[in-house]
XYZ file of C-alpha atoms in Angstrom:
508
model
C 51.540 193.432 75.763
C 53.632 194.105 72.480
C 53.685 192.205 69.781
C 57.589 191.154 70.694
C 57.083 189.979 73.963
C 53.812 187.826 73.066
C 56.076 186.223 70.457
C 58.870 185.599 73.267
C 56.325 183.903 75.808
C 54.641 181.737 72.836
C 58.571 180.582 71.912
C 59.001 179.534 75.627
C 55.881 177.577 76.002
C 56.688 175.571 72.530
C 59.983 174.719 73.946
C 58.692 173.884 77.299
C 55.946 171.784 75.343
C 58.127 170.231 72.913
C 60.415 168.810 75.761
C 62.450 165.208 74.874
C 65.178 166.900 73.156
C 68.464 166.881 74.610
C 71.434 169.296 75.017
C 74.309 166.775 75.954
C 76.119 170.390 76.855
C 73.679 171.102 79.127
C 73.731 168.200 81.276
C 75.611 168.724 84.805
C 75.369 172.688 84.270
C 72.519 172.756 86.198
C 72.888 173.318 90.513
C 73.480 170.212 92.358
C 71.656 170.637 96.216
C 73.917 170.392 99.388
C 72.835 166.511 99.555
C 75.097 165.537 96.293
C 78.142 167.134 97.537
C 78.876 163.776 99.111
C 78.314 161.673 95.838
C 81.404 160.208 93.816
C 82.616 163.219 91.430
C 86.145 164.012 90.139
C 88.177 165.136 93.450
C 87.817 169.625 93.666
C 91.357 170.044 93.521
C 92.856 167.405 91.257
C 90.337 166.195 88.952
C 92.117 163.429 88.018
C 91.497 161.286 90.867
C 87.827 160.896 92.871
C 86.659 162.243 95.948
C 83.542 160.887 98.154
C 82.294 162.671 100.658
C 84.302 165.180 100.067
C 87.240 163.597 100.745
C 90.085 162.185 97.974
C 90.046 158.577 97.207
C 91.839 156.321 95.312
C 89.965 153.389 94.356
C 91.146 149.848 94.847
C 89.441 146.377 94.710
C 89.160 142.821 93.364
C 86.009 140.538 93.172
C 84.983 137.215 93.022
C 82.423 137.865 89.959
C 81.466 140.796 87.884
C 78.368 140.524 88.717
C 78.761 140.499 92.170
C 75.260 141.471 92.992
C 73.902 137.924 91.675
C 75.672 136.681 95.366
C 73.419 138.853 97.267
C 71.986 136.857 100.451
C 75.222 134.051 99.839
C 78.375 135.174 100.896
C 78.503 138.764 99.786
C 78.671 140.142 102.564
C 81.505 138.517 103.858
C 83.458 138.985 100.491
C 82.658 142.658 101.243
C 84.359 142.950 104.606
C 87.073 141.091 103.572
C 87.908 143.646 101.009
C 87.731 146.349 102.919
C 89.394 144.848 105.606
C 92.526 145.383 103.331
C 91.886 148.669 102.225
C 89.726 147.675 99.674
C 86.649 150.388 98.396
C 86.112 149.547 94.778
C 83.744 147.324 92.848
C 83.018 146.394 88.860
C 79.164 145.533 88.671
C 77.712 144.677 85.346
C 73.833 143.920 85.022
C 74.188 140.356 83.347
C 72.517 137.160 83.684
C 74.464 134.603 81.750
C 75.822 132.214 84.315
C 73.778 129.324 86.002
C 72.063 130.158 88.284
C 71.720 134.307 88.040
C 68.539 135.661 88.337
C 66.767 137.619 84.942
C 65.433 140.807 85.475
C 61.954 140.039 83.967
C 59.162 138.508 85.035
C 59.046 134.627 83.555
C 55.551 132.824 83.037
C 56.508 129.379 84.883
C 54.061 127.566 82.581
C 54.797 129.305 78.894
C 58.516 129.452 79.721
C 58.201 133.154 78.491
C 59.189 136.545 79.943
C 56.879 139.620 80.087
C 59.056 142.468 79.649
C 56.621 144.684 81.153
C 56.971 143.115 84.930
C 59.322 142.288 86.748
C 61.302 139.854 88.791
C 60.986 141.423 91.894
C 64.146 139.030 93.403
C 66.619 140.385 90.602
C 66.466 143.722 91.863
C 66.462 143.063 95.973
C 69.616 141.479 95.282
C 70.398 144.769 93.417
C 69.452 146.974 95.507
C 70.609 144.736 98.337
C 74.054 144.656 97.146
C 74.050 148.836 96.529
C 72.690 148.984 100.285
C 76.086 147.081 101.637
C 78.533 148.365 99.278
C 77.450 152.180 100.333
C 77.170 151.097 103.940
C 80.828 149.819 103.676
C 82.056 152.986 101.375
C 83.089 150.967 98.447
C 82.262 152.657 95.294
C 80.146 150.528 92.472
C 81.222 150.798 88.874
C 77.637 149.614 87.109
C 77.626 148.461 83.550
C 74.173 149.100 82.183
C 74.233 146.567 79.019
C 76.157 143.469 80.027
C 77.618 142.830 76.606
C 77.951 139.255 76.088
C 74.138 138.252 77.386
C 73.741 139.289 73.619
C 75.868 137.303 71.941
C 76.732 133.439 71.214
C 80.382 132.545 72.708
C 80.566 128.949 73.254
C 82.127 129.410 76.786
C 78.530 131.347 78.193
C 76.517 127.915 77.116
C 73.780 126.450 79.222
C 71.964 123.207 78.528
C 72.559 123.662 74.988
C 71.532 127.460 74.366
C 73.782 130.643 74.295
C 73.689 133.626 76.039
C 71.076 135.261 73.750
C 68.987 132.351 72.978
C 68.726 132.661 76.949
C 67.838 136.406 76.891
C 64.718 138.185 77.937
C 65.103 140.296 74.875
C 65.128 137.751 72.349
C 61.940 137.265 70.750
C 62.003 133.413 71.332
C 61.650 133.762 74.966
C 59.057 137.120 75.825
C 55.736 137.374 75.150
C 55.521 141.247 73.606
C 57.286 140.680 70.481
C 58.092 138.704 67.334
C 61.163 138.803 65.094
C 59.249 140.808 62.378
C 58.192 143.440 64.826
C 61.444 143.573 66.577
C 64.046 143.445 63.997
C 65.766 140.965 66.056
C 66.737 137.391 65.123
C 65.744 134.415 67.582
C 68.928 132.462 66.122
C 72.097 134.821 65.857
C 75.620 133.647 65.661
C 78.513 135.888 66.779
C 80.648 136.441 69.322
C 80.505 140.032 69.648
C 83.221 140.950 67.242
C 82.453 140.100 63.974
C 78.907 141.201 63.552
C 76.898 143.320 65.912
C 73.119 142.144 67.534
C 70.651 144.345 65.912
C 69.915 145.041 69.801
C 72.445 147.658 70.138
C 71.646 149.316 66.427
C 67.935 150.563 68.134
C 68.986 153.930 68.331
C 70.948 154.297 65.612
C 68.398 155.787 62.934
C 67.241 158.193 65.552
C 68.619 162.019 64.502
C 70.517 164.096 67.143
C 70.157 165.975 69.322
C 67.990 163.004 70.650
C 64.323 163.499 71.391
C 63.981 160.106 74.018
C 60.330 160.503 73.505
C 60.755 158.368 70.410
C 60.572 154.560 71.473
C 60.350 152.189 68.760
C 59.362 148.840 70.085
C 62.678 147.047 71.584
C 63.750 150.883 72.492
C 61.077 151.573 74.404
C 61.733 147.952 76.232
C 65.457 149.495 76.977
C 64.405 152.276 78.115
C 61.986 150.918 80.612
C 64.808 148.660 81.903
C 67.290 151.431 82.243
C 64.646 153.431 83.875
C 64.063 150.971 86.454
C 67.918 150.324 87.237
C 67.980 154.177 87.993
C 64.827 154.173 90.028
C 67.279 151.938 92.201
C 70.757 153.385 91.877
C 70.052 157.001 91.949
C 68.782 156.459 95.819
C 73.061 155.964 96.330
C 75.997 158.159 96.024
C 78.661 155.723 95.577
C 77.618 154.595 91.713
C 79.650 155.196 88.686
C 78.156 154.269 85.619
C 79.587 152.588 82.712
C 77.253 152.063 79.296
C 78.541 148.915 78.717
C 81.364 146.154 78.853
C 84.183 145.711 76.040
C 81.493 147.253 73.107
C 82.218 147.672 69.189
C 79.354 149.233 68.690
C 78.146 152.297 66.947
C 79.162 155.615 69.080
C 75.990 156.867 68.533
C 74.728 153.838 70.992
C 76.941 155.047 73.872
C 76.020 158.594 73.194
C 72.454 157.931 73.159
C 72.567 156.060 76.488
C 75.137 158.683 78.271
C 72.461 161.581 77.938
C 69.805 159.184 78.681
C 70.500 158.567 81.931
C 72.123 161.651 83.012
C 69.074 163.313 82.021
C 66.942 161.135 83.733
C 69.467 161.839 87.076
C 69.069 165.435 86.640
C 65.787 165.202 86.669
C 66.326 164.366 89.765
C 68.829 166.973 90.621
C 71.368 164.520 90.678
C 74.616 164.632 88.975
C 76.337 161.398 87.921
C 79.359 160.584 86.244
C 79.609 158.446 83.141
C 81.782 156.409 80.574
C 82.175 154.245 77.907
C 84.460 150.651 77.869
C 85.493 150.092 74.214
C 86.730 146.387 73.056
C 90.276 147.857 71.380
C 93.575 146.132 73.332
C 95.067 149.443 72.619
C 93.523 152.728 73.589
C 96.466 154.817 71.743
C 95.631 153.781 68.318
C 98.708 152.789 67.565
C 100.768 155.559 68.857
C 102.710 153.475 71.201
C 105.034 151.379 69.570
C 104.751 147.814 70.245
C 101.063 147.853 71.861
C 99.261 144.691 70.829
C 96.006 145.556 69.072
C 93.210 142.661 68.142
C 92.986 141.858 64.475
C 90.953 144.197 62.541
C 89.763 140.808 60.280
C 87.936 139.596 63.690
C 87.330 143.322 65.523
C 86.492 145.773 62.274
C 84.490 147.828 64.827
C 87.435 148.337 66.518
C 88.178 151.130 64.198
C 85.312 153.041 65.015
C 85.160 151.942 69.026
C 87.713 153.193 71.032
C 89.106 154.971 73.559
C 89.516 158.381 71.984
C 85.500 158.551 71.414
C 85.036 159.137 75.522
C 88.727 161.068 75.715
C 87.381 163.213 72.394
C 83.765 163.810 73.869
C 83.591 165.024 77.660
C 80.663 166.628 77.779
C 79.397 163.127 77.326
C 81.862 160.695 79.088
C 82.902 162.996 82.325
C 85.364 159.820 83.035
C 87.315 157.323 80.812
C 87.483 153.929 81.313
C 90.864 151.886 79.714
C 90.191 148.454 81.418
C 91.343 146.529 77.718
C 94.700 148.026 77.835
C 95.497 145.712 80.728
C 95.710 142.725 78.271
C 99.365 144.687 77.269
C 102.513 143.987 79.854
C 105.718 145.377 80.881
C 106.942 148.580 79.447
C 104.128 148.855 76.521
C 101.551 148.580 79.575
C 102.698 151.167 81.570
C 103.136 153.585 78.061
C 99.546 153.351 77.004
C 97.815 154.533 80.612
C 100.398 157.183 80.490
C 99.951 158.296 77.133
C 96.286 158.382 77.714
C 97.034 160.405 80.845
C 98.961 163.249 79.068
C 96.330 163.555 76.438
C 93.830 164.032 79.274
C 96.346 166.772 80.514
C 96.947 168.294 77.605
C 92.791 168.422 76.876
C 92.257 170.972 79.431
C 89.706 168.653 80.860
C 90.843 166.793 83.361
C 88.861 163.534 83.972
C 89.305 160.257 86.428
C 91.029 157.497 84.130
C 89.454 154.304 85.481
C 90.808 150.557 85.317
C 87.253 148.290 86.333
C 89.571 144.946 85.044
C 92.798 143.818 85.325
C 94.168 140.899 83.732
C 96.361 138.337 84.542
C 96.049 135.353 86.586
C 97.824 131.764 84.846
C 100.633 130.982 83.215
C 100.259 133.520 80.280
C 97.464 133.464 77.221
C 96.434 136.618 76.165
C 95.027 137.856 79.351
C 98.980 137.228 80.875
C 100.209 135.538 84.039
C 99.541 136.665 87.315
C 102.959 138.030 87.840
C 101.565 140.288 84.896
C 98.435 141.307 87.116
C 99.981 141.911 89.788
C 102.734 144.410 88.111
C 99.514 146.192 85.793
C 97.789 146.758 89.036
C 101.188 148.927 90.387
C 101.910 150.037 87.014
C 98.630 151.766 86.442
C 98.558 153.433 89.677
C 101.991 155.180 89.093
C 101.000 156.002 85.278
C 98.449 158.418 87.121
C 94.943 156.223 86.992
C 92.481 156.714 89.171
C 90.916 153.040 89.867
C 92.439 149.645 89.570
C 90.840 146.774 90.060
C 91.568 142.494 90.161
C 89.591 141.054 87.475
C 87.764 138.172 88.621
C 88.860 134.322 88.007
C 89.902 133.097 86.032
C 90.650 135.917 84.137
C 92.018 137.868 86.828
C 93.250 137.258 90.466
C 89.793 138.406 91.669
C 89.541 138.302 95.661
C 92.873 136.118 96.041
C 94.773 136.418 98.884
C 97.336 137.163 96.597
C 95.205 140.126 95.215
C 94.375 141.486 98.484
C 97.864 141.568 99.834
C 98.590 143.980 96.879
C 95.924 146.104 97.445
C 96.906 146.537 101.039
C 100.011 147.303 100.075
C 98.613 150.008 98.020
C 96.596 151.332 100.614
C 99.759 151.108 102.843
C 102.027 153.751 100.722
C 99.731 155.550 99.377
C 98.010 156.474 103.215
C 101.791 157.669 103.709
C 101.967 159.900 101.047
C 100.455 163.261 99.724
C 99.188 161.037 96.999
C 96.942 163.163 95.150
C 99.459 165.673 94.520
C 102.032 163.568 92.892
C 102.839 163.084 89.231
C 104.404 160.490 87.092
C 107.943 161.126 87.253
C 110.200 158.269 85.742
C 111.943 160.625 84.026
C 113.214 161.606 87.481
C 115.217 157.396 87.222
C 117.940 156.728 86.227
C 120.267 153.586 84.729
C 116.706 152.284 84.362
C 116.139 148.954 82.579
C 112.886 147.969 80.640
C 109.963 147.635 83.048
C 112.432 147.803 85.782
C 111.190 150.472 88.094
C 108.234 153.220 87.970
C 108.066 156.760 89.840
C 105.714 159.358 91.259
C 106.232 162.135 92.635
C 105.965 165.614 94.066
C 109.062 166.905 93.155
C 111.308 168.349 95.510
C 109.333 166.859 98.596
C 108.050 163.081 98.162
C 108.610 160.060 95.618
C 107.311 156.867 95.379
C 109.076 154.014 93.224
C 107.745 150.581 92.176
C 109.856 147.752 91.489
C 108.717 144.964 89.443
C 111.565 142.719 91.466
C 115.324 142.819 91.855
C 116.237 145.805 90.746
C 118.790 149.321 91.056
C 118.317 152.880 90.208
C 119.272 156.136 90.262
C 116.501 158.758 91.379
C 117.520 162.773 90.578
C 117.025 164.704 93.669
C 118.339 167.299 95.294
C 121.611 166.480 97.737
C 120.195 166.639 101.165
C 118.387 164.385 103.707
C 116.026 162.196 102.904
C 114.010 159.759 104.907
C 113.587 156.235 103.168
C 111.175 153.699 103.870
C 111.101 150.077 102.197
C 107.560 148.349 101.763
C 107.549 144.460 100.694
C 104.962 144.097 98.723
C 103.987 140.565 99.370
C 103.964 140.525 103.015
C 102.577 144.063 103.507
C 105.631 145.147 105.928
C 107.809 148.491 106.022
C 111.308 148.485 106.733
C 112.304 150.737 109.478
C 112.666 154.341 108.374
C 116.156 155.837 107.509
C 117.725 158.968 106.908
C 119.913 158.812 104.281
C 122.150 161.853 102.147
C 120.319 161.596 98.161
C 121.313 161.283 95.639
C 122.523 157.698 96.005
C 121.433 154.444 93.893
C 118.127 152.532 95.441
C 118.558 149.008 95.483
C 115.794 146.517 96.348
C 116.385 144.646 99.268
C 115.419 141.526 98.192
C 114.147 139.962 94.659
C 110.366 140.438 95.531
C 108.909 143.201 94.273
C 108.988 145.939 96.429
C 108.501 149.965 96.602
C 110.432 152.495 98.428
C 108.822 155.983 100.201
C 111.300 158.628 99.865
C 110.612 162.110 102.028
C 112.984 164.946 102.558
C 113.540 166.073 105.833
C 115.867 169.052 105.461
């Protein structure tokens, strides 16, 4: 053997041996077996929108709870077939543990009052796995968030018998046996609410060089790790799991990055391909390119200017979906402007991704989270700026598993089952004598349009003269009018002041 080719084989067993070091580009590149065909990935022929089991689907839901899971063995399964019995297939889960009476993923010594982070509590993930085990059985697709943001933080509103969401935490130092503050970095006592300062927790990968090597595990890393490791050894066993690295985060890109080729690499593994995102904080995922979008105050949310949308629209070899769920707190016009402007620039990337909505605000009488006439038009006016998901936050942020919520999403379900939805575009270009926020449009031009109205309303739709067939759906009560073939172009007019959309075909 040559000199050369010794050389070659003795560079190939060094890499093999130095291992830990990740390509983010290489992730997904490898062959998936016959057996993940059937996961959740980007739909083959309009990757814009998801397909499961091989078949297009547009993803719809509303929830009690985000952390639905935490209901396992207590009415989830009836909150389950009561979504889907309206058309429902779409679920937000994040991992937290905040509320009274949720279950902690570790292990807690009944007499010491303190967690062991290296066991576990075995009834936190059955209900985990239980609830992955009914959603799959039902085909609703799971949206996990790994880190459940606010467990780490101290908003007055997640208070329990005196103690805030991290002074309740396994993680803390004050409450698990395997490490102090000194050897953590971590303070038992931290005040913020997630905005203004960030919990050293989510700053344990930042000194950490890239490419990663994940074999380096300082002491609370190595802690994450093994908790992410153990979520996976339960997920991965399903095909119906998007993942999500956290909820609403300022933090440092770097965290989401690390975390993104963490777990894909530990599902490829596997042979498994997944498909991840990021959810930044930031109101307004444009960055101020549409006019009039509200945006939090940079004096409260300076991470704001480093978090945000564009890092998972800028970066798809890491973030093979993005998630725009903060946008919903704008309304009317401005609402529907920032999904779509978020939608061209996926267009015009070349790399065409699901846009997902996991929340959707609205439910009182207004706030900053809007009323629930505000909900109720973001859900419609996300769908027909080209998103991919939309989902009812829960209460009372959002109108959650309401009737009211449901009847919408069978509504949904309703036009879209009608249409060739997964080939139309947003078209409102195609209205005309359109007021503000008055009326919304997709289409396949030439064939079939679809076109929301928020309530009473008239407008003109540019078609070609001919024969059309027009049906009217009521929103509210989930009915269609009788079909009608009409000569286009003439005005549409609502029937009613409800809000109401009309399914327009040509026959001719």
């Amino acid at each position: 053997m040559n000199k050369r080719y010794r050389t070659i084989i003795w560079l190939i067993i060094l890499f093999v041996l130095i291992g830990g070091v990740f390509n983010p580009a290489e992730a997904g590149d490898g062959k998936v077996d016959n057996n993940q065909q059937n996961r959740i990935q980007p739909y083959n022929e309009n990757p814009m929108y998801w397909q499961y089991k091989g078949k297009p689907v547009l993803l719809l839901g509303g929830s009690s709870n985000d952390n639905f899971f935490q209901q396992a063995f207590a009415g989830l399964d009836e909150e389950l077939d009561k979504l889907v019995s309206r058309g429902g297939n779409y679920l937000r889960c994040t991992t937290s543990s905040r509320d009274e009476g949720d279950e902690f993923p570790f292990y807690r010594d009944a007499q010491t009052g303190l967690f062991d982070l290296d066991k576990w509590n075995d009834f936190y993930w059955k209900k985990f796995e239980y609830f992955l085990e009914a959603t799959q059985k039902r085909n609703i697709i799971v949206q996990v968030e790994i880190w459940a943001t606010y467990d780490f933080y101290s908003r007055t509103s997640h208070i329990i018998n005196g103690k805030t969401a991290w002074e309740r935490n396994p993680f803390n130092p004050a409450n698990n046996k395997n490490y102090s503050e000194s050897e953590s970095g971590m303070f038992q006592i931290f005040r913020s609410n997630g905005q203004e300062i960030i919990n050293p927790f989510f700053n344990t990968v930042l000194p950490l060089p890239e490419p990663f090597n994940f074999q380096t595990t300082p002491v609370v890393l190595a802690y994450q790790q093994k908790i992410v490791d153990k979520l996976l050894s339960v997920s991965l066993k399903y095909d119906h799991v998007l993942y999500c690295i956290d909820n609403e985060t300022q933090t440092d890109p770097k965290w989401s990055r690390y975390w993104s080729q963490y777990i894909r690499r530990k599902a490829q593994d596997q042979n498994i391909q997944i498909e991840v995102t990021e959810m930044f904080d930031p109101f307004d995922p444009t960055g101020g390119a549409v006019k009039g979008a509200a945006m939090q105050s940079p004096a409260t949310h300076f991470f704001t200017l480093l978090s945000n949308v564009s890092v998972t629209l800028n970066d798809p070899a890491n973030y093979s979906f993005i998630e725009i769920s903060n946008h919903n707190a704008q309304s009317g016009q401005v609402h529907f402007e920032t999904a779509h402007y978020i939608w061209k620039k996926v267009q015009e990337s070349g790399n065409l991704r699901p846009i997902n909505n996991t929340k959707i605000y609205g439910a009182g009488e207004g706030g900053w989270n809007g009323s629930a006439k505000d909900g109720q038009e973001r859900f419609w006016r996300n769908v027909f700026a080209g998103t991919a998901s939309v989902r009812f936050h829960r209460p009372d942020a959002g109108l959650g598993n309401s009737d009211l919520a449901l009847s919408h999403i069978k509504s949904m379900r309703m036009l879209t089952s009608e249409m060739d939805f997964f080939a139309h575009q947003p078209a409102n270009q195609l209205l005309t004598n359109r007021e503000e926020n008055e009326a919304y449009c997709l289409a396949i031009e030439g064939k079939e349009y679809a076109v929301y109205f928020t309530g009473k309303g008239e407008v003109g739709l540019k078609v070609l003269p001919g024969k059309y067939e027009i049906s009217w759906l009521n929103i509210l009560s989930s009915e269609w009018s009788s079909a009608e073939t009409i000569e286009l172009p003439v005005d549409l007019k609502t029937p009613s002041d409800e809000q109401w959309v009309v399914f327009i075909k040509r026959v001719d």
